Steps between C-alpha positions, in 0.01 A plus 500: 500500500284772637240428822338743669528486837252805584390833436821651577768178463569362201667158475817388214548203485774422252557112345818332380771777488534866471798509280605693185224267297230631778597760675370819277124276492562539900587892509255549205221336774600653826579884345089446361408391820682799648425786302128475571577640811166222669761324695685609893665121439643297260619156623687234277501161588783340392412209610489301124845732353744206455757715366600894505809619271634885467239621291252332760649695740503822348115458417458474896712817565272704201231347714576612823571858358232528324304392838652769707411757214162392521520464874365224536676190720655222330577136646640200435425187662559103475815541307702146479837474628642537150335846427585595892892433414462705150387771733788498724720445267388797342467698790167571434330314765488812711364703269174274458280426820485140452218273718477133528146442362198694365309536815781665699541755211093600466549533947776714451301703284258582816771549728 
């Protein structure tokens, strides 16, 4: 689930679904990541979630915040059109900077 991507970006890359089952193993690994303050960028791939309920959501909103407190950038990229919809649906789509795949999100990083 974890990949580093280099000194200063560290990859998630979740499996299956973040949902009420997984979602506190998902915070639990991100806030870790986070609090050791080594990272400007964390990027989840979301390429392999098949499925996302409430409490999957909520872990990505603790997530974010806890990114910001840390200030360090979070991303999401190659989210199916499932997870997109949840977004929307959820209005949360806006609050996440979402990129298609994992090389556009470590570029964006440089930009």
């Amino acid at each position: 689930m974890l990949t580093l991507s280099n000194a200063r970006v560290v990859l998630l890359d979740p499996q299956g679904s973040i949902t009420k089952q997984t979602a506190h193993e998902f915070k639990a690994l991100a806030s870790q990541v986070l609090s050791s303050g080594q990272y400007a960028a964390l990027i989840v791939d979301m390429h392999a979630v098949e499925s996302l309920d409430s409490d999957g959501l909520m872990a990505l909103v603790s997530v974010l915040n806890s990114a910001q407190q840390a200030n360090c950038s979070l991303k999401l990229c190659n989210i199916s059109p499932a997870i997109q919809i949840i977004l929307e649906v959820s209005q949360l789509e806006r609050a996440f900077e979402i990129l298609d795949e994992r090389p556009a999100a470590r570029s964006s990083l440089a930009a």
